[in-house]
Structure formats: structure tokens, C-alpha cells
PDB file of C-alpha atoms in Angstrom:
ATOM      1  CA  MET T   1      13.278 -32.967  16.590  1.00 74.00           C
ATOM      2  CA  GLU T   2      15.280 -31.490  13.918  1.00 84.00           C
ATOM      3  CA  LEU T   3      14.158 -30.523  10.140  1.00 86.00           C
ATOM      4  CA  ARG T   4      15.493 -33.835   8.871  1.00 86.00           C
ATOM      5  CA  HIS T   5      13.290 -35.711  10.636  1.00 89.00           C
ATOM      6  CA  LEU T   6      10.415 -34.318   8.808  1.00 90.00           C
ATOM      7  CA  ARG T   7      12.024 -34.866   5.650  1.00 90.00           C
ATOM      8  CA  TYR T   8      12.754 -38.249   6.061  1.00 89.00           C
ATOM      9  CA  PHE T   9       8.971 -39.013   7.230  1.00 89.00           C
ATOM     10  CA  LEU T  10       7.318 -36.836   4.703  1.00 90.00           C
ATOM     11  CA  ALA T  11       9.772 -39.249   2.534  1.00 89.00           C
ATOM     12  CA  VAL T  12       8.460 -42.144   3.691  1.00 88.00           C
ATOM     13  CA  ALA T  13       4.866 -41.234   3.918  1.00 88.00           C
ATOM     14  CA  HIS T  14       5.031 -40.395   0.345  1.00 88.00           C
ATOM     15  CA  GLU T  15       6.655 -43.434  -1.203  1.00 87.00           C
ATOM     16  CA  LEU T  16       4.465 -45.550   1.638  1.00 88.00           C
ATOM     17  CA  HIS T  17       8.105 -47.329   1.429  1.00 86.00           C
ATOM     18  CA  PHE T  18      11.447 -47.745   3.677  1.00 88.00           C
ATOM     19  CA  THR T  19      13.660 -49.084   0.896  1.00 87.00           C
ATOM     20  CA  ARG T  20      12.197 -46.587  -1.569  1.00 88.00           C
ATOM     21  CA  ALA T  21      12.148 -43.507   0.657  1.00 87.00           C
ATOM     22  CA  ALA T  22      15.405 -44.490   1.537  1.00 88.00           C
ATOM     23  CA  GLU T  23      16.585 -44.270  -1.985  1.00 88.00           C
ATOM     24  CA  LYS T  24      14.951 -41.285  -2.990  1.00 87.00           C
ATOM     25  CA  LEU T  25      16.719 -39.690   0.249  1.00 86.00           C
ATOM     26  CA  GLY T  26      20.356 -41.539  -0.481  1.00 88.00           C
ATOM     27  CA  ILE T  27      20.449 -42.869   3.240  1.00 89.00           C
ATOM     28  CA  GLY T  28      20.594 -46.670   4.083  1.00 90.00           C
ATOM     29  CA  GLN T  29      16.979 -48.168   5.166  1.00 88.00           C
ATOM     30  CA  PRO T  30      18.342 -49.124   8.668  1.00 90.00           C
ATOM     31  CA  PRO T  31      18.935 -45.485   9.644  1.00 90.00           C
ATOM     32  CA  LEU T  32      15.968 -44.083   8.150  1.00 88.00           C
ATOM     33  CA  SER T  33      13.691 -46.603  10.071  1.00 90.00           C
ATOM     34  CA  GLN T  34      15.600 -45.450  13.412  1.00 91.00           C
ATOM     35  CA  GLN T  35      14.659 -41.759  12.467  1.00 90.00           C
ATOM     36  CA  ILE T  36      11.497 -42.613  12.036  1.00 89.00           C
ATOM     37  CA  GLN T  37      11.141 -44.256  15.594  1.00 91.00           C
ATOM     38  CA  GLN T  38      13.090 -41.820  17.074  1.00 90.00           C
ATOM     39  CA  LEU T  39      10.659 -39.899  16.014  1.00 90.00           C
ATOM     40  CA  GLU T  40       8.118 -41.476  17.009  1.00 90.00           C
ATOM     41  CA  ARG T  41       9.212 -41.627  20.597  1.00 91.00           C
ATOM     42  CA  GLU T  42       9.501 -38.145  20.888  1.00 91.00           C
ATOM     43  CA  LEU T  43       5.860 -37.964  20.131  1.00 90.00           C
ATOM     44  CA  GLY T  44       4.377 -40.657  21.917  1.00 92.00           C
ATOM     45  CA  VAL T  45       2.042 -41.509  18.896  1.00 91.00           C
ATOM     46  CA  THR T  46       2.334 -43.859  15.958  1.00 92.00           C
ATOM     47  CA  LEU T  47       3.034 -42.223  12.540  1.00 89.00           C
ATOM     48  CA  LEU T  48       2.864 -45.375  10.521  1.00 89.00           C
ATOM     49  CA  LEU T  49       1.831 -49.095  10.461  1.00 89.00           C
ATOM     50  CA  ARG T  50       4.709 -51.040   8.814  1.00 86.00           C
ATOM     51  CA  GLY T  51       3.373 -54.011   7.174  1.00 80.00           C
ATOM     52  CA  ARG T  52       4.883 -56.957   4.962  1.00 75.00           C
ATOM     53  CA  ARG T  53       4.338 -54.706   1.608  1.00 74.00           C
ATOM     54  CA  GLY T  54       4.644 -51.280   2.893  1.00 77.00           C
ATOM     55  CA  VAL T  55       3.244 -48.697   5.262  1.00 87.00           C
ATOM     56  CA  GLU T  56       0.400 -46.814   6.157  1.00 89.00           C
ATOM     57  CA  LEU T  57      -0.166 -43.268   7.484  1.00 91.00           C
ATOM     58  CA  THR T  58      -2.378 -43.727  11.224  1.00 91.00           C
ATOM     59  CA  GLU T  59      -4.847 -40.871  11.556  1.00 92.00           C
ATOM     60  CA  ALA T  60      -2.203 -39.620  13.589  1.00 92.00           C
ATOM     61  CA  GLY T  61       0.246 -39.699  10.826  1.00 88.00           C
ATOM     62  CA  HIS T  62      -2.050 -37.932   8.575  1.00 91.00           C
ATOM     63  CA  ALA T  63      -2.273 -34.528  10.282  1.00 92.00           C
ATOM     64  CA  PHE T  64       1.385 -34.918  11.123  1.00 90.00           C
ATOM     65  CA  ARG T  65       2.273 -34.774   7.348  1.00 90.00           C
ATOM     66  CA  GLU T  66       0.257 -31.771   6.850  1.00 90.00           C
ATOM     67  CA  GLU T  67       1.754 -29.895   9.793  1.00 91.00           C
ATOM     68  CA  ALA T  68       5.052 -30.877   8.620  1.00 89.00           C
ATOM     69  CA  LEU T  69       4.663 -30.052   4.907  1.00 90.00           C
ATOM     70  CA  ARG T  70       3.518 -26.528   6.247  1.00 88.00           C
ATOM     71  CA  THR T  71       6.506 -26.023   8.634  1.00 90.00           C
ATOM     72  CA  LEU T  72       9.011 -27.345   5.828  1.00 88.00           C
ATOM     73  CA  GLY T  73       7.792 -25.417   3.566  1.00 85.00           C
ATOM     74  CA  ALA T  74       8.122 -21.699   5.878  1.00 84.00           C
ATOM     75  CA  ALA T  75      11.413 -22.931   6.213  1.00 85.00           C
ATOM     76  CA  ASP T  76      12.078 -23.546   2.897  1.00 82.00           C
ATOM     77  CA  ARG T  77      11.075 -19.927   2.005  1.00 73.00           C
ATOM     78  CA  ALA T  78      12.946 -18.715   5.076  1.00 75.00           C
ATOM     79  CA  MET T  79      16.015 -20.125   3.785  1.00 77.00           C
ATOM     80  CA  GLU T  80      15.132 -18.447   0.132  1.00 68.00           C
ATOM     81  CA  THR T  81      14.530 -14.908   1.274  1.00 61.00           C
ATOM     82  CA  ALA T  82      17.630 -14.922   3.164  1.00 66.00           C
ATOM     83  CA  ARG T  83      19.804 -15.845   0.593  1.00 65.00           C
ATOM     84  CA  ARG T  84      18.130 -13.462  -1.240  1.00 59.00           C
ATOM     85  CA  VAL T  85      18.568 -10.730   0.736  1.00 55.00           C
ATOM     86  CA  GLY T  86      22.354 -11.810   1.039  1.00 57.00           C
ATOM     87  CA  ASN T  87      22.730 -11.531  -2.826  1.00 54.00           C
ATOM     88  CA  SER T  88      20.814  -8.014  -3.046  1.00 51.00           C
ATOM     89  CA  GLU T  89      17.966  -9.780  -4.472  1.00 48.00           C
ATOM     90  CA  ILE T  90      15.643  -8.257  -2.492  1.00 52.00           C
ATOM     91  CA  ASP T  91      15.061  -5.055  -1.269  1.00 77.00           C
ATOM     92  CA  LYS T  92      12.596  -2.806   0.741  1.00 85.00           C
ATOM     93  CA  LEU T  93      10.430   0.232  -0.446  1.00 92.00           C
ATOM     94  CA  ALA T  94       8.961   2.695   1.772  1.00 94.00           C
ATOM     95  CA  ILE T  95       5.771   4.660   0.356  1.00 96.00           C
ATOM     96  CA  GLY T  96       4.447   7.379   2.328  1.00 96.00           C
ATOM     97  CA  PHE T  97       0.979   9.020   1.277  1.00 94.00           C
ATOM     98  CA  THR T  98      -1.345  11.621   2.120  1.00 91.00           C
ATOM     99  CA  VAL T  99      -5.083  10.925   3.170  1.00 87.00           C
ATOM    100  CA  SER T 100      -6.188  13.327   0.206  1.00 85.00           C
ATOM    101  CA  ALA T 101      -3.485  11.766  -2.253  1.00 90.00           C
ATOM    102  CA  SER T 102      -4.449   8.289  -1.187  1.00 90.00           C
ATOM    103  CA  ILE T 103      -7.900   8.530  -2.017  1.00 90.00           C
ATOM    104  CA  HIS T 104      -6.804   9.832  -5.917  1.00 93.00           C
ATOM    105  CA  PRO T 105      -7.255   6.053  -7.789  1.00 93.00           C
ATOM    106  CA  PHE T 106      -3.533   6.958  -9.005  1.00 95.00           C
ATOM    107  CA  VAL T 107      -1.942   5.962  -6.242  1.00 95.00           C
ATOM    108  CA  PRO T 108      -3.313   2.633  -5.249  1.00 94.00           C
ATOM    109  CA  ARG T 109      -3.244   1.781  -8.999  1.00 93.00           C
ATOM    110  CA  VAL T 110       0.455   2.615  -8.898  1.00 94.00           C
ATOM    111  CA  ILE T 111       1.154   1.168  -5.989  1.00 94.00           C
ATOM    112  CA  ARG T 112      -0.519  -2.337  -7.029  1.00 93.00           C
ATOM    113  CA  ALA T 113       1.070  -2.073 -10.512  1.00 91.00           C
ATOM    114  CA  SER T 114       4.825  -1.848  -8.489  1.00 89.00           C
ATOM    115  CA  ARG T 115       3.929  -5.034  -7.121  1.00 89.00           C
ATOM    116  CA  GLU T 116       3.200  -7.085  -9.549  1.00 88.00           C
ATOM    117  CA  ARG T 117       6.653  -5.170 -11.708  1.00 86.00           C
ATOM    118  CA  LEU T 118       8.723  -5.150  -8.818  1.00 84.00           C
ATOM    119  CA  PRO T 119       7.876  -8.648  -6.792  1.00 83.00           C
ATOM    120  CA  GLN T 120      11.167  -8.647  -5.230  1.00 81.00           C
ATOM    121  CA  VAL T 121      10.742  -5.857  -3.713  1.00 86.00           C
ATOM    122  CA  GLU T 122       8.813  -5.699   0.080  1.00 87.00           C
ATOM    123  CA  ILE T 123       6.244  -2.590  -0.195  1.00 91.00           C
ATOM    124  CA  MET T 124       5.365  -1.113   3.354  1.00 93.00           C
ATOM    125  CA  LEU T 125       3.180   1.921   3.274  1.00 95.00           C
ATOM    126  CA  GLN T 126       2.705   4.504   5.851  1.00 94.00           C
ATOM    127  CA  GLN T 127       0.324   7.558   6.103  1.00 92.00           C
ATOM    128  CA  HIS T 128       1.081  11.131   7.513  1.00 90.00           C
ATOM    129  CA  THR T 129       0.671  14.698   6.722  1.00 87.00           C
ATOM    130  CA  THR T 130       2.585  16.568   3.978  1.00 88.00           C
ATOM    131  CA  ASN T 131       5.286  18.069   6.443  1.00 88.00           C
ATOM    132  CA  GLU T 132       5.839  14.809   8.111  1.00 91.00           C
ATOM    133  CA  LEU T 133       6.277  13.251   5.036  1.00 94.00           C
ATOM    134  CA  ILE T 134       8.753  15.765   3.413  1.00 94.00           C
ATOM    135  CA  ALA T 135      10.491  14.977   7.015  1.00 93.00           C
ATOM    136  CA  ALA T 136      10.677  11.494   6.487  1.00 95.00           C
ATOM    137  CA  VAL T 137      11.780  11.324   3.073  1.00 95.00           C
ATOM    138  CA  LYS T 138      14.686  13.954   4.094  1.00 94.00           C
ATOM    139  CA  ASP T 139      16.185  11.991   7.178  1.00 93.00           C
ATOM    140  CA  ARG T 140      15.795   8.212   4.724  1.00 92.00           C
ATOM    141  CA  GLN T 141      12.768   7.209   7.296  1.00 93.00           C
ATOM    142  CA  ILE T 142      10.526   7.221   4.142  1.00 94.00           C
ATOM    143  CA  ASP T 143      12.072   6.297   0.648  1.00 94.00           C
ATOM    144  CA  VAL T 144       9.123   7.840  -1.281  1.00 96.00           C
ATOM    145  CA  ALA T 145       5.838   9.848  -0.979  1.00 97.00           C
ATOM    146  CA  PHE T 146       2.476  10.699  -2.551  1.00 97.00           C
ATOM    147  CA  ILE T 147       1.827  14.767  -1.452  1.00 93.00           C
ATOM    148  CA  ARG T 148      -0.316  17.566  -2.946  1.00 88.00           C
ATOM    149  CA  ALA T 149       2.342  20.207  -4.080  1.00 86.00           C
ATOM    150  CA  PRO T 150       3.755  22.541  -3.398  1.00 82.00           C
ATOM    151  CA  ALA T 151       5.778  21.313  -0.204  1.00 84.00           C
ATOM    152  CA  PRO T 152       7.706  23.024   1.989  1.00 82.00           C
ATOM    153  CA  GLU T 153      11.568  22.852   1.118  1.00 86.00           C
ATOM    154  CA  ALA T 154      13.818  20.152   2.299  1.00 90.00           C
ATOM    155  CA  ALA T 155      17.925  19.441   1.897  1.00 90.00           C
ATOM    156  CA  GLY T 156      18.183  16.900  -0.636  1.00 91.00           C
ATOM    157  CA  VAL T 157      14.148  15.987  -0.926  1.00 95.00           C
ATOM    158  CA  GLN T 158      12.888  16.586  -4.949  1.00 95.00           C
ATOM    159  CA  VAL T 159       9.044  17.044  -5.502  1.00 95.00           C
ATOM    160  CA  GLU T 160       8.007  16.131  -8.950  1.00 96.00           C
ATOM    161  CA  THR T 161       4.375  16.814 -10.203  1.00 95.00           C
ATOM    162  CA  LEU T 162       2.476  14.136 -11.277  1.00 95.00           C
ATOM    163  CA  LEU T 163      -1.394  14.956 -12.181  1.00 95.00           C
ATOM    164  CA  HIS T 164      -3.513  18.211 -11.806  1.00 92.00           C
ATOM    165  CA  GLU T 165      -7.042  17.753 -11.718  1.00 91.00           C
ATOM    166  CA  PRO T 166      -9.101  21.114 -10.089  1.00 92.00           C
ATOM    167  CA  LEU T 167     -11.118  21.738  -7.260  1.00 92.00           C
ATOM    168  CA  VAL T 168     -14.326  21.450  -6.530  1.00 95.00           C
ATOM    169  CA  ALA T 169     -16.629  23.354  -4.589  1.00 95.00           C
ATOM    170  CA  VAL T 170     -18.520  20.537  -1.814  1.00 96.00           C
ATOM    171  CA  LEU T 171     -21.781  21.972  -0.221  1.00 97.00           C
ATOM    172  CA  SER T 172     -24.210  20.851   2.350  1.00 96.00           C
ATOM    173  CA  THR T 173     -27.395  19.469   0.342  1.00 96.00           C
ATOM    174  CA  ALA T 174     -29.508  22.254   2.342  1.00 95.00           C
ATOM    175  CA  HIS T 175     -26.958  25.134   0.803  1.00 96.00           C
ATOM    176  CA  PRO T 176     -29.245  27.498  -1.193  1.00 95.00           C
ATOM    177  CA  LEU T 177     -26.089  26.797  -4.162  1.00 96.00           C
ATOM    178  CA  ALA T 178     -26.734  23.317  -3.991  1.00 95.00           C
ATOM    179  CA  ARG T 179     -29.260  23.378  -6.519  1.00 94.00           C
ATOM    180  CA  ARG T 180     -26.974  24.647  -9.233  1.00 95.00           C
ATOM    181  CA  LYS T 181     -25.178  22.214 -11.392  1.00 94.00           C
ATOM    182  CA  THR T 182     -21.937  25.210 -11.637  1.00 96.00           C
ATOM    183  CA  ILE T 183     -21.289  27.856  -9.335  1.00 96.00           C
ATOM    184  CA  ARG T 184     -18.961  30.603 -10.115  1.00 95.00           C
ATOM    185  CA  LEU T 185     -15.776  30.899  -7.316  1.00 94.00           C
ATOM    186  CA  LYS T 186     -16.766  34.457  -5.811  1.00 94.00           C
ATOM    187  CA  ASP T 187     -20.178  32.938  -5.101  1.00 95.00           C
ATOM    188  CA  LEU T 188     -18.746  31.841  -2.229  1.00 95.00           C
ATOM    189  CA  ALA T 189     -17.647  34.743  -0.558  1.00 94.00           C
ATOM    190  CA  GLY T 190     -18.752  35.391   2.522  1.00 92.00           C
ATOM    191  CA  GLU T 191     -19.226  32.019   3.628  1.00 95.00           C
ATOM    192  CA  PRO T 192     -17.762  30.168   6.230  1.00 95.00           C
ATOM    193  CA  PHE T 193     -14.665  27.654   4.790  1.00 95.00           C
ATOM    194  CA  ILE T 194     -13.800  24.869   6.572  1.00 93.00           C
ATOM    195  CA  PHE T 195      -9.641  23.778   6.087  1.00 88.00           C
ATOM    196  CA  TYR T 196      -7.453  21.609   7.567  1.00 79.00           C
ATOM    197  CA  PRO T 197      -4.506  23.379   8.583  1.00 77.00           C
ATOM    198  CA  ARG T 198      -1.522  24.872   7.178  1.00 76.00           C
ATOM    199  CA  LYS T 199       0.789  23.645   8.866  1.00 74.00           C
ATOM    200  CA  VAL T 200      -0.480  20.167   7.992  1.00 70.00           C
ATOM    201  CA  GLY T 201       0.168  20.711   4.245  1.00 63.00           C
ATOM    202  CA  THR T 202       0.158  23.993   2.157  1.00 68.00           C
ATOM    203  CA  GLY T 203      -0.914  22.511  -0.948  1.00 71.00           C
ATOM    204  CA  ILE T 204      -4.186  22.457  -1.509  1.00 77.00           C
ATOM    205  CA  TYR T 205      -4.593  25.093   1.680  1.00 82.00           C
ATOM    206  CA  ASP T 206      -2.595  27.881  -0.730  1.00 83.00           C
ATOM    207  CA  ALA T 207      -4.481  27.243  -3.766  1.00 81.00           C
ATOM    208  CA  VAL T 208      -7.870  27.549  -2.456  1.00 85.00           C
ATOM    209  CA  VAL T 209      -6.715  30.881  -0.489  1.00 88.00           C
ATOM    210  CA  GLN T 210      -4.874  32.464  -3.891  1.00 86.00           C
ATOM    211  CA  ALA T 211      -8.002  31.412  -5.881  1.00 86.00           C
ATOM    212  CA  CYS T 212     -10.304  33.215  -3.906  1.00 90.00           C
ATOM    213  CA  GLN T 213      -8.247  36.214  -3.411  1.00 91.00           C
ATOM    214  CA  SER T 214      -8.153  36.299  -7.331  1.00 88.00           C
ATOM    215  CA  CYS T 215     -11.991  36.496  -7.232  1.00 90.00           C
ATOM    216  CA  GLY T 216     -11.912  39.429  -4.984  1.00 91.00           C
ATOM    217  CA  PHE T 217     -12.342  38.048  -1.234  1.00 93.00           C
ATOM    218  CA  SER T 218     -10.472  36.099   1.090  1.00 92.00           C
ATOM    219  CA  PRO T 219     -12.060  32.866   2.271  1.00 92.00           C
ATOM    220  CA  GLU T 220     -13.487  33.023   6.123  1.00 91.00           C
ATOM    221  CA  VAL T 221     -11.823  29.949   7.480  1.00 90.00           C
ATOM    222  CA  ARG T 222     -13.970  29.271  10.437  1.00 89.00           C
ATOM    223  CA  PHE T 223     -12.896  25.718  11.361  1.00 90.00           C
ATOM    224  CA  GLU T 224      -9.637  23.814  10.807  1.00 90.00           C
ATOM    225  CA  VAL T 225     -10.429  20.241  10.915  1.00 88.00           C
ATOM    226  CA  PRO T 226      -6.985  17.055  11.112  1.00 79.00           C
ATOM    227  CA  GLN T 227      -7.935  15.820   7.195  1.00 80.00           C
ATOM    228  CA  MET T 228      -9.173  16.027   4.281  1.00 80.00           C
ATOM    229  CA  THR T 229     -12.171  13.456   4.816  1.00 84.00           C
ATOM    230  CA  SER T 230     -13.269  15.352   8.190  1.00 89.00           C
ATOM    231  CA  VAL T 231     -13.586  18.506   5.744  1.00 91.00           C
ATOM    232  CA  ILE T 232     -16.715  16.325   4.317  1.00 92.00           C
ATOM    233  CA  THR T 233     -18.267  15.206   7.845  1.00 92.00           C
ATOM    234  CA  PHE T 234     -18.296  18.959   8.330  1.00 94.00           C
ATOM    235  CA  VAL T 235     -19.793  20.452   5.559  1.00 95.00           C
ATOM    236  CA  ALA T 236     -22.724  17.974   5.600  1.00 94.00           C
ATOM    237  CA  ALA T 237     -23.226  18.710   9.108  1.00 94.00           C
ATOM    238  CA  GLY T 238     -23.572  22.115   7.631  1.00 94.00           C
ATOM    239  CA  MET T 239     -20.685  23.530   9.489  1.00 95.00           C
ATOM    240  CA  GLY T 240     -19.496  25.692   5.804  1.00 95.00           C
ATOM    241  CA  VAL T 241     -18.157  25.022   2.703  1.00 96.00           C
ATOM    242  CA  SER T 242     -14.706  24.150   0.850  1.00 94.00           C
ATOM    243  CA  LEU T 243     -12.789  23.294  -1.861  1.00 93.00           C
ATOM    244  CA  VAL T 244     -11.544  19.943  -2.480  1.00 91.00           C
ATOM    245  CA  PRO T 245     -10.252  18.238  -5.582  1.00 91.00           C
ATOM    246  CA  GLN T 246     -11.926  16.349  -7.970  1.00 92.00           C
ATOM    247  CA  THR T 247     -10.883  13.054  -7.422  1.00 91.00           C
ATOM    248  CA  MET T 248     -12.749  13.269  -3.349  1.00 90.00           C
ATOM    249  CA  ARG T 249     -15.831  12.919  -5.343  1.00 91.00           C
ATOM    250  CA  GLN T 250     -15.274   9.784  -4.879  1.00 87.00           C
ATOM    251  CA  LEU T 251     -16.470   9.841  -1.608  1.00 85.00           C
ATOM    252  CA  HIS T 252     -20.238   9.474  -1.595  1.00 84.00           C
ATOM    253  CA  ALA T 253     -21.147  10.983   1.878  1.00 87.00           C
ATOM    254  CA  GLU T 254     -24.588  11.636   2.532  1.00 92.00           C
ATOM    255  CA  GLY T 255     -25.771  15.395   3.364  1.00 95.00           C
ATOM    256  CA  VAL T 256     -22.703  16.793   0.594  1.00 96.00           C
ATOM    257  CA  LYS T 257     -22.835  17.748  -2.865  1.00 96.00           C
ATOM    258  CA  TYR T 258     -19.995  18.233  -5.473  1.00 96.00           C
ATOM    259  CA  ILE T 259     -20.121  21.253  -7.323  1.00 96.00           C
ATOM    260  CA  SER T 260     -17.622  21.935 -10.646  1.00 95.00           C
ATOM    261  CA  ILE T 261     -16.494  25.595 -10.712  1.00 94.00           C
ATOM    262  CA  ALA T 262     -17.134  27.669 -13.556  1.00 93.00           C
ATOM    263  CA  ASP T 263     -14.585  30.091 -13.784  1.00 88.00           C
ATOM    264  CA  ALA T 264     -11.740  30.207 -16.267  1.00 83.00           C
ATOM    265  CA  ASP T 265      -8.913  29.815 -14.437  1.00 83.00           C
ATOM    266  CA  VAL T 266     -10.407  26.719 -12.423  1.00 86.00           C
ATOM    267  CA  PRO T 267      -7.851  26.513  -9.401  1.00 85.00           C
ATOM    268  CA  GLN T 268      -5.861  23.519  -9.523  1.00 88.00           C
ATOM    269  CA  ALA T 269      -4.641  20.391  -6.511  1.00 88.00           C
ATOM    270  CA  HIS T 270      -1.037  19.013  -7.887  1.00 91.00           C
ATOM    271  CA  LEU T 271      -0.437  15.127  -6.860  1.00 94.00           C
ATOM    272  CA  ALA T 272       3.150  14.651  -6.404  1.00 95.00           C
ATOM    273  CA  LEU T 273       5.801  12.408  -5.236  1.00 97.00           C
ATOM    274  CA  ALA T 274       8.625  13.118  -2.506  1.00 96.00           C
ATOM    275  CA  PHE T 275      11.887  11.385  -2.563  1.00 96.00           C
ATOM    276  CA  ASN T 276      15.509  11.918  -1.536  1.00 94.00           C
ATOM    277  CA  ARG T 277      17.587  12.754  -4.493  1.00 90.00           C
ATOM    278  CA  ARG T 278      20.827  11.823  -2.169  1.00 87.00           C
ATOM    279  CA  ALA T 279      19.191   7.937  -1.553  1.00 86.00           C
ATOM    280  CA  LEU T 280      18.300   6.632  -4.891  1.00 86.00           C
ATOM    281  CA  SER T 281      18.146   2.853  -4.363  1.00 85.00           C
ATOM    282  CA  LEU T 282      18.007   0.395  -7.432  1.00 84.00           C
ATOM    283  CA  ALA T 283      14.485  -0.342  -5.864  1.00 87.00           C
ATOM    284  CA  LEU T 284      14.021   3.515  -5.734  1.00 91.00           C
ATOM    285  CA  SER T 285      14.482   4.290  -8.925  1.00 91.00           C
ATOM    286  CA  ARG T 286      12.724   1.720 -10.818  1.00 89.00           C
ATOM    287  CA  PHE T 287      10.210   2.977  -8.613  1.00 93.00           C
ATOM    288  CA  ILE T 288      10.151   6.535  -9.661  1.00 95.00           C
ATOM    289  CA  THR T 289      10.829   5.669 -13.146  1.00 94.00           C
ATOM    290  CA  GLN T 290       7.503   3.486 -13.390  1.00 93.00           C
ATOM    291  CA  VAL T 291       5.292   6.366 -11.009  1.00 95.00           C
ATOM    292  CA  ARG T 292       5.983   8.353 -14.239  1.00 95.00           C
ATOM    293  CA  GLU T 293       5.499   6.197 -16.869  1.00 94.00           C
ATOM    294  CA  PHE T 294       2.666   5.258 -15.442  1.00 93.00           C
ATOM    295  CA  ALA T 295       1.601   9.284 -14.567  1.00 94.00           C
ATOM    296  CA  VAL T 296       1.858   9.541 -18.614  1.00 92.00           C
ATOM    297  CA  ARG T 297      -0.491   6.800 -19.524  1.00 91.00           C
ATOM    298  CA  TYR T 298      -2.946   7.696 -16.353  1.00 87.00           C
ATOM    299  CA  GLU T 299      -3.259  11.490 -17.664  1.00 81.00           C
ATOM    300  CA  GLY T 300      -4.085  10.284 -21.312  1.00 74.00           C
ATOM    301  CA  ARG T 301      -6.678   8.119 -20.009  1.00 72.00           C
ATOM    302  CA  ASN T 302      -8.213  10.253 -17.552  1.00 66.00           C
ATOM    303  CA  SER T 303      -7.540  13.708 -18.875  1.00 55.00           C
ATOM    304  CA  GLY T 304     -11.388  14.585 -17.090  1.00 47.00           C
ATOM    305  CA  VAL T 305     -10.274  13.339 -13.635  1.00 43.00           C
TER     306      VAL T 305
END
């Protein structure tokens, strides 16, 4: 069976007349009839009932028609994709992100907008730690990544800050400070802190340590957990306290309370974009431009986020 057999059959199934189908296909009626008979012999079933006034589809013919339409549709899409790729009309874009960055509403929104505005670009998503993403961008395994700045330096990798947001304290609801609406950072002096390892990502880790030291104490790191969402779980279990980006409030975990920091100089978390400036494809350049434009609009509308 070949694709032409499916096209011949669908033409007859549509016209319900061999002569009209042959004219539509641009072939003679006898060859068309022979091709359909060959198809029926191969399938071992009758697809069409021939009559003086035309033809009718058998039950098998109706079922075969639906599958033939799907098969030809897939074949046509495959050929169109191959042509577009061959003509450089389609590009691929590998986008990486950390867990913390992905929770920020900006990231899924800008990716969704990019899929709509750049339909010719195939987008692939990958989740890694900050250090892994920087290395992947450097080695051109990933085109661009959403991370928390600052990030380790790497040859050719440019890290561009997009948005800023304050850090907030996250406490167990059983903690005495959880009854307050705001706290001062120095109120957490002596408390056991829950972090995720600095080797995983330096951005928020360093921001918290520096903010605490500016208030006269060094945080006592009691536990290190693999990712930001695990911090919330450990806090809910009463294992300690932590500071997280304000957008983490979206995780409405049972047993925790997010409390704003009342200090004049509230520590900040920074959402950033990392890309290899030595490997700027057309698709990547368009994506970066869109992210920059989106960040300006987003910050204007969500200055409190």
C-alpha cells in the first residue's frame, strides 16, 4: 500500500463516483478503478459498493476513510515540516530554568507568549540547578536559561537581570513570630536556617547571608535541602526558618506562613536570563528581545510582585 492508494480511495469516497474522482485526480477512470481494486485485494475487504448511479462506502470503507484521512494528514505535515526545516523556516530553542525561577509567574507567561508570537520555533524546556544551567549555556547544550542572579561566571555567557523582588521570611505557623504581620531581619538571629546548597545556586544563598550579616549576625544553617520547594516542606515541619523570594507565596503549603521583612533595606532576589552571546541564532535573538520587552511591561504592571 502506498500513499497514492489512500489519495485515490479518498477521492472516490468524497465524490462517490469513479469518473468524477478520476477527473479530479487527473487520471483515467479505468486505472483508478484498478488501483482501488488492488487496494481492496491487499486489505482483503470490500471498501466500495459499485452501482449504476455511483458508489457507496461499506462499513469497512467508512472506517478506512477516517484512518486514511489521519494518515495523509500526518504525511502532509511531515513533508511540510521537512520543507520548512530545509528552508531554515523552523528553529529550535532549548530553554532552561531553575525551580525557583519557574515558580515566578513571569517565566511561564513569557514562554507562553513566545510560543504564540514565534510559532515557527520549537521550544524545549529543561530544569536544572543554576550552576548546571550556566555550564549548559556555555557548552551550547541549552540556548537560554532563567536563573536567580548572581551566577558563576563562564566564558561567553551573559547574565542579564530582568526583575527584582523582595525576600520574605517563611516560618512554621507554630513559630511565635508567625503571629506578626511583619518582622525585622534581626528577629531571626539565633534561629536555625534552612537553605539549599550554595553549590546549587549562589544567588539567593548569598543574598540571605549578606542581608543577615548586615544586621549583625550570621545565619545558622541547620539544614541544606536540594531545592527551593523543599525549603518550604522543612519549614512546615518545624525544622527551622528561611528567606525566600516573594513569589514563593504562591506555594500555599499547609503549616507555613510568609511574613514581609520590615527593614528599610529589604534583601532582594533577582530573576535573570543567561545566554551565550557567541551563539545568537535568529530564534534566540528574537526570544531575548521579546523577554526584555515583556520584562519592562511586567515590572510596570506588577511592581509589587
